[in-house]
Amino acid sequence: MRARTPTAFLLFSSSLLSLTAAAAAKPSRGGGQPIIIDTDLFGDVDDVGALTIANVLHNCGLADIKGIAINTHSKYGAPAASAICTHFGNGDVPVAAIRPLTDETFFDDWEYVRGEYASKVAYNWPGTLTNASLAPTPVELYRKVLAAASNKSLHLISIGFLTNIADLLRSNADHISPLGGRELLAAKVSELIIMGGRYPSGWEYNFGGTDPNSTAYVLDHWPRTVAVTFSGGELGGSIYSGQRPLMEQTPSVDSLTVSAYQWVSTFHVSHLNVAAGIISKFRRLH
């Protein structure tokens, strides 16, 4: 699938590259909105774009990334996420890896045009976490971050499957906190932002593709006192990234984000729907 590159998109992309370079050079941690990001970083490269934007917002003092949880099982996901954060000067951001871990790398058996990027990012770019088996589980990370947080202070951003959040909801009191998972979420989270579903109706992969049972569990058991914002697949369907003209016009820069998009493909158009959700979210906050 190809599409023309809108001028506005080229301007946005060029601005983003400049902003990411500046933010990487000058981290500025202010009192931004505390967030945890739950991502399926593995196949689609839009998660790299989303984590790039999150790190830029972090460095600009608009966000405070408390942790990143990976909800896909490849052993390359967590080191790749750590490499992205490290690239932007945020190597201290903790990254959790779901278990069990696999040696799987992405293969595009839908359209047979996209390449694989997660293992390449993990291998070619330095990160604080280099071995996913040394990462905490998502439930461990969630419970530690939530237990240490102020009441109603955190925003939880889900840009993948809901497996980790379902597991957290099921978790019991432990040495980290006397509260169960549902009680912890009700006490410490002020909003859950989900990239999933299609509205007013329709099937969408994050909800129905890999773990629909966890989707149903989260929607049925989420604390009713905590707000939920749904960002449907239809919102990002017209936002494109990684198009060939952009890659050909981009000067040689030391950019992990550009490298990841080029590894996926210089021909294919990727949808940056999750990044669009994060942008719109922080535009509302500030």
Tab-separated table of C-alpha atoms in Angstrom:
chain	number	residue	atom	x	y	z
A	1	MET	CA	0.000	0.000	0.000
A	2	ARG	CA	1.299	3.439	-0.906
A	3	ALA	CA	0.040	6.943	-0.441
A	4	ARG	CA	1.195	10.405	-1.309
A	5	THR	CA	3.179	12.180	1.335
A	6	PRO	CA	1.213	15.223	2.522
A	7	THR	CA	3.240	18.403	2.929
A	8	ALA	CA	1.909	18.801	6.458
A	9	PHE	CA	3.162	15.335	7.345
A	10	LEU	CA	6.638	16.069	5.988
A	11	LEU	CA	6.739	19.278	8.004
A	12	PHE	CA	5.569	17.430	11.115
A	13	SER	CA	8.110	14.646	10.595
A	14	SER	CA	10.976	17.068	10.022
A	15	SER	CA	9.967	19.008	13.120
A	16	LEU	CA	9.766	15.798	15.128
A	17	LEU	CA	13.258	14.762	14.034
A	18	SER	CA	14.621	18.153	15.063
A	19	LEU	CA	12.767	18.022	18.351
A	20	THR	CA	13.938	14.497	19.132
A	21	ALA	CA	17.546	15.453	18.440
A	22	ALA	CA	17.284	18.478	20.727
A	23	ALA	CA	15.517	16.528	23.439
A	24	ALA	CA	18.105	13.749	23.291
A	25	ALA	CA	20.884	16.285	23.654
A	26	LYS	CA	19.295	18.199	26.534
A	27	PRO	CA	17.139	16.081	28.828
A	28	SER	CA	15.064	18.362	31.056
A	29	ARG	CA	13.123	16.414	33.635
A	30	GLY	CA	10.451	18.608	35.117
A	31	GLY	CA	7.240	17.867	36.935
A	32	GLY	CA	5.428	16.273	34.029
A	33	GLN	CA	2.415	13.980	34.135
A	34	PRO	CA	3.497	10.574	35.525
A	35	ILE	CA	2.770	7.810	33.011
A	36	ILE	CA	3.286	4.091	32.514
A	37	ILE	CA	3.262	2.802	28.937
A	38	ASP	CA	2.152	-0.738	28.101
A	39	THR	CA	3.253	-1.565	24.552
A	40	ASP	CA	3.283	-4.479	22.111
A	41	LEU	CA	6.580	-3.317	20.591
A	42	PHE	CA	7.514	-6.116	18.197
A	43	GLY	CA	6.029	-6.008	14.687
A	44	ASP	CA	4.492	-2.662	13.784
A	45	VAL	CA	7.023	0.150	14.049
A	46	ASP	CA	4.478	2.711	15.230
A	47	ASP	CA	5.357	1.738	18.810
A	48	VAL	CA	8.846	3.135	18.209
A	49	GLY	CA	7.232	6.391	17.132
A	50	ALA	CA	5.047	6.383	20.233
A	51	LEU	CA	7.982	5.770	22.593
A	52	THR	CA	9.972	8.443	20.763
A	53	ILE	CA	7.229	10.993	21.363
A	54	ALA	CA	6.852	9.886	24.984
A	55	ASN	CA	10.587	10.351	25.584
A	56	VAL	CA	10.523	13.785	23.962
A	57	LEU	CA	7.605	14.784	26.185
A	58	HIS	CA	9.535	13.404	29.154
A	59	ASN	CA	12.608	15.454	28.287
A	60	CYS	CA	10.512	18.566	27.739
A	61	GLY	CA	8.959	18.247	31.189
A	62	LEU	CA	5.471	17.389	29.920
A	63	ALA	CA	5.564	13.726	30.953
A	64	ASP	CA	7.327	11.625	33.550
A	65	ILE	CA	7.791	8.051	32.308
A	66	LYS	CA	7.656	5.831	35.385
A	67	GLY	CA	7.946	2.569	33.497
A	68	ILE	CA	7.374	0.654	30.272
A	69	ALA	CA	5.790	-2.801	30.160
A	70	ILE	CA	6.089	-5.057	27.104
A	71	ASN	CA	3.078	-7.256	26.335
A	72	THR	CA	4.616	-9.339	23.526
A	73	HIS	CA	6.791	-12.352	24.330
A	74	SER	CA	9.835	-11.825	22.097
A	75	LYS	CA	13.039	-11.415	24.092
A	76	TYR	CA	13.957	-8.447	21.872
A	77	GLY	CA	11.072	-6.191	22.891
A	78	ALA	CA	12.274	-5.085	26.320
A	79	PRO	CA	15.901	-4.404	25.258
A	80	ALA	CA	14.603	-2.450	22.251
A	81	ALA	CA	12.398	-0.306	24.504
A	82	SER	CA	15.354	0.252	26.826
A	83	ALA	CA	17.528	1.241	23.867
A	84	ILE	CA	14.949	3.833	22.808
A	85	CYS	CA	14.842	5.355	26.291
A	86	THR	CA	18.635	5.257	26.591
A	87	HIS	CA	18.960	6.980	23.210
A	88	PHE	CA	17.014	9.919	24.636
A	89	GLY	CA	19.010	10.038	27.849
A	90	ASN	CA	16.419	8.137	29.879
A	91	GLY	CA	18.180	4.851	30.490
A	92	ASP	CA	16.930	4.855	34.073
A	93	VAL	CA	13.337	4.215	32.948
A	94	PRO	CA	12.509	0.661	34.103
A	95	VAL	CA	11.302	-1.781	31.449
A	96	ALA	CA	9.358	-4.964	32.214
A	97	ALA	CA	9.127	-8.100	30.074
A	98	ILE	CA	6.194	-10.498	29.970
A	99	ARG	CA	6.957	-14.184	30.496
A	100	PRO	CA	7.636	-16.650	28.986
A	101	LEU	CA	10.226	-15.131	26.671
A	102	THR	CA	10.701	-16.443	23.136
A	103	ASP	CA	13.373	-16.142	20.439
A	104	GLU	CA	10.753	-14.991	17.948
A	105	THR	CA	11.460	-12.196	15.491
A	106	PHE	CA	8.755	-10.548	13.431
A	107	PHE	CA	7.797	-11.933	10.024
A	108	ASP	CA	5.194	-10.112	7.943
A	109	ASP	CA	2.853	-12.873	6.798
A	110	TRP	CA	0.013	-10.412	6.147
A	111	GLU	CA	1.404	-8.266	3.327
A	112	TYR	CA	4.968	-9.628	2.898
A	113	VAL	CA	6.471	-6.151	2.622
A	114	ARG	CA	7.590	-5.145	6.121
A	115	GLY	CA	10.942	-5.979	7.643
A	116	GLU	CA	11.887	-6.666	11.259
A	117	TYR	CA	13.260	-3.988	13.565
A	118	ALA	CA	13.083	-5.000	17.259
A	119	SER	CA	16.129	-7.280	17.324
A	120	LYS	CA	18.118	-4.788	15.241
A	121	VAL	CA	17.315	-1.913	17.592
A	122	ALA	CA	18.166	-4.088	20.597
A	123	TYR	CA	21.462	-5.224	19.054
A	124	ASN	CA	22.693	-2.078	17.311
A	125	TRP	CA	21.737	0.602	19.842
A	126	PRO	CA	22.986	0.605	23.440
A	127	GLY	CA	20.447	0.236	26.202
A	128	THR	CA	20.537	-0.083	29.959
A	129	LEU	CA	18.676	-3.397	29.713
A	130	THR	CA	20.363	-5.823	27.321
A	131	ASN	CA	18.829	-9.099	28.498
A	132	ALA	CA	15.054	-9.390	28.839
A	133	SER	CA	15.383	-12.238	31.333
A	134	LEU	CA	16.824	-9.722	33.813
A	135	ALA	CA	13.782	-7.452	33.542
A	136	PRO	CA	10.998	-7.562	36.125
A	137	THR	CA	7.636	-8.938	35.116
A	138	PRO	CA	5.008	-6.342	34.205
A	139	VAL	CA	2.997	-7.098	37.354
A	140	GLU	CA	6.098	-6.589	39.519
A	141	LEU	CA	6.889	-3.284	37.833
A	142	TYR	CA	3.305	-2.074	37.982
A	143	ARG	CA	2.914	-2.893	41.655
A	144	LYS	CA	6.189	-1.169	42.603
A	145	VAL	CA	5.419	1.979	40.620
A	146	LEU	CA	1.830	2.159	41.830
A	147	ALA	CA	2.747	1.529	45.465
A	148	ALA	CA	5.256	4.395	45.383
A	149	ALA	CA	2.956	6.836	43.580
A	150	SER	CA	0.768	9.538	45.057
A	151	ASN	CA	-2.953	8.893	45.056
A	152	LYS	CA	-4.709	9.476	41.723
A	153	SER	CA	-1.468	10.673	40.112
A	154	LEU	CA	-0.707	8.194	37.331
A	155	HIS	CA	-1.926	7.871	33.774
A	156	LEU	CA	-1.689	4.370	32.328
A	157	ILE	CA	-1.320	4.306	28.524
A	158	SER	CA	-2.028	1.006	26.768
A	159	ILE	CA	-0.876	0.813	23.138
A	160	GLY	CA	-1.042	-2.915	22.636
A	161	PHE	CA	-2.717	-5.952	24.129
A	162	LEU	CA	-4.311	-5.830	27.578
A	163	THR	CA	-2.649	-8.977	28.946
A	164	ASN	CA	-0.433	-7.201	31.482
A	165	ILE	CA	-3.225	-5.024	32.810
A	166	ALA	CA	-5.502	-8.042	33.199
A	167	ASP	CA	-2.745	-9.825	35.142
A	168	LEU	CA	-2.315	-6.758	37.339
A	169	LEU	CA	-6.040	-6.638	38.070
A	170	ARG	CA	-5.852	-10.283	39.183
A	171	SER	CA	-2.791	-9.755	41.404
A	172	ASN	CA	-3.065	-10.147	45.165
A	173	ALA	CA	-1.565	-8.280	48.099
A	174	ASP	CA	2.140	-9.025	48.539
A	175	HIS	CA	5.359	-7.677	50.065
A	176	ILE	CA	5.166	-4.662	47.745
A	177	SER	CA	1.701	-3.507	48.776
A	178	PRO	CA	-1.099	-4.723	51.042
A	179	LEU	CA	-3.547	-3.834	48.267
A	180	GLY	CA	-4.653	-6.125	45.484
A	181	GLY	CA	-4.196	-5.026	41.894
A	182	ARG	CA	-7.676	-3.611	41.424
A	183	GLU	CA	-7.424	-1.651	44.671
A	184	LEU	CA	-3.978	-0.322	43.736
A	185	LEU	CA	-5.249	0.874	40.380
A	186	ALA	CA	-8.272	2.534	41.960
A	187	ALA	CA	-6.066	4.331	44.477
A	188	LYS	CA	-3.147	5.453	42.312
A	189	VAL	CA	-4.355	5.805	38.693
A	190	SER	CA	-6.412	8.795	37.586
A	191	GLU	CA	-6.954	7.680	33.987
A	192	LEU	CA	-6.445	4.721	31.671
A	193	ILE	CA	-5.870	5.603	28.003
A	194	ILE	CA	-6.365	2.657	25.648
A	195	MET	CA	-5.438	2.478	21.977
A	196	GLY	CA	-7.860	-0.267	21.088
A	197	GLY	CA	-11.222	-0.977	19.550
A	198	ARG	CA	-13.029	0.762	16.727
A	199	TYR	CA	-15.879	3.194	17.240
A	200	PRO	CA	-18.814	3.306	17.060
A	201	SER	CA	-18.314	-0.389	16.230
A	202	GLY	CA	-15.980	-2.812	14.502
A	203	TRP	CA	-13.127	-5.263	15.036
A	204	GLU	CA	-9.636	-4.036	15.961
A	205	TYR	CA	-6.453	-6.070	16.462
A	206	ASN	CA	-5.344	-4.830	19.891
A	207	PHE	CA	-8.686	-5.914	21.337
A	208	GLY	CA	-9.471	-9.012	19.319
A	209	GLY	CA	-6.291	-10.235	17.669
A	210	THR	CA	-4.094	-11.980	20.230
A	211	ASP	CA	-5.694	-11.939	23.674
A	212	PRO	CA	-9.406	-11.088	23.529
A	213	ASN	CA	-9.970	-12.765	26.905
A	214	SER	CA	-7.752	-10.186	28.611
A	215	THR	CA	-9.571	-7.416	26.753
A	216	ALA	CA	-12.880	-8.640	28.136
A	217	TYR	CA	-11.451	-9.066	31.637
A	218	VAL	CA	-10.059	-5.527	31.791
A	219	LEU	CA	-13.250	-3.963	30.485
A	220	ASP	CA	-15.343	-5.996	32.935
A	221	HIS	CA	-13.159	-5.513	36.029
A	222	TRP	CA	-11.632	-2.058	35.631
A	223	PRO	CA	-12.403	0.137	38.687
A	224	ARG	CA	-15.442	2.251	37.869
A	225	THR	CA	-13.976	5.185	39.791
A	226	VAL	CA	-11.046	5.495	37.340
A	227	ALA	CA	-11.693	7.252	34.029
A	228	VAL	CA	-11.023	5.455	30.741
A	229	THR	CA	-10.316	7.137	27.393
A	230	PHE	CA	-10.567	4.961	24.279
A	231	SER	CA	-8.497	5.875	21.217
A	232	GLY	CA	-9.913	3.765	18.393
A	233	GLY	CA	-8.139	2.457	15.345
A	234	GLU	CA	-10.160	4.826	13.170
A	235	LEU	CA	-8.412	7.860	14.710
A	236	GLY	CA	-4.973	6.970	13.360
A	237	GLY	CA	-6.027	5.434	10.065
A	238	SER	CA	-5.270	8.594	8.096
A	239	ILE	CA	-1.956	9.380	9.803
A	240	TYR	CA	0.967	7.869	7.909
A	241	SER	CA	4.618	7.410	8.720
A	242	GLY	CA	7.700	5.782	7.298
A	243	GLN	CA	6.920	6.650	3.697
A	244	ARG	CA	9.665	6.306	1.119
A	245	PRO	CA	9.894	10.018	0.130
A	246	LEU	CA	10.475	10.974	3.760
A	247	MET	CA	13.255	8.431	4.155
A	248	GLU	CA	14.903	9.505	0.920
A	249	GLN	CA	14.801	13.175	1.935
A	250	THR	CA	15.992	12.642	5.484
A	251	PRO	CA	19.644	13.634	5.893
A	252	SER	CA	22.064	11.259	7.526
A	253	VAL	CA	21.319	11.587	11.232
A	254	ASP	CA	22.158	9.531	14.264
A	255	SER	CA	18.528	8.606	14.821
A	256	LEU	CA	17.332	5.331	16.294
A	257	THR	CA	13.775	6.186	15.262
A	258	VAL	CA	14.645	6.729	11.598
A	259	SER	CA	16.752	3.561	11.598
A	260	ALA	CA	13.838	1.509	12.935
A	261	TYR	CA	11.475	2.848	10.271
A	262	GLN	CA	14.029	2.184	7.546
A	263	TRP	CA	14.553	-1.375	8.767
A	264	VAL	CA	10.824	-2.007	8.538
A	265	SER	CA	10.627	-0.683	4.975
A	266	THR	CA	11.297	2.378	2.868
A	267	PHE	CA	8.356	1.450	0.642
A	268	HIS	CA	5.532	0.592	3.017
A	269	VAL	CA	3.256	3.079	4.748
A	270	SER	CA	2.875	2.469	8.478
A	271	HIS	CA	0.036	3.857	10.575
A	272	LEU	CA	1.172	5.936	13.527
A	273	ASN	CA	-2.109	5.623	15.388
A	274	VAL	CA	-0.658	5.032	18.843
A	275	ALA	CA	1.623	8.046	18.618
A	276	ALA	CA	-1.354	10.122	17.524
A	277	GLY	CA	-3.173	9.022	20.653
A	278	ILE	CA	-0.277	10.099	22.872
A	279	ILE	CA	0.010	13.464	21.096
A	280	SER	CA	-3.689	14.205	21.494
A	281	LYS	CA	-3.604	13.105	25.114
A	282	PHE	CA	-0.841	15.480	26.128
A	283	ARG	CA	-2.327	18.295	24.088
A	284	ARG	CA	-5.386	17.995	26.342
A	285	LEU	CA	-3.261	17.921	29.487
A	286	HIS	CA	-1.383	21.109	28.712
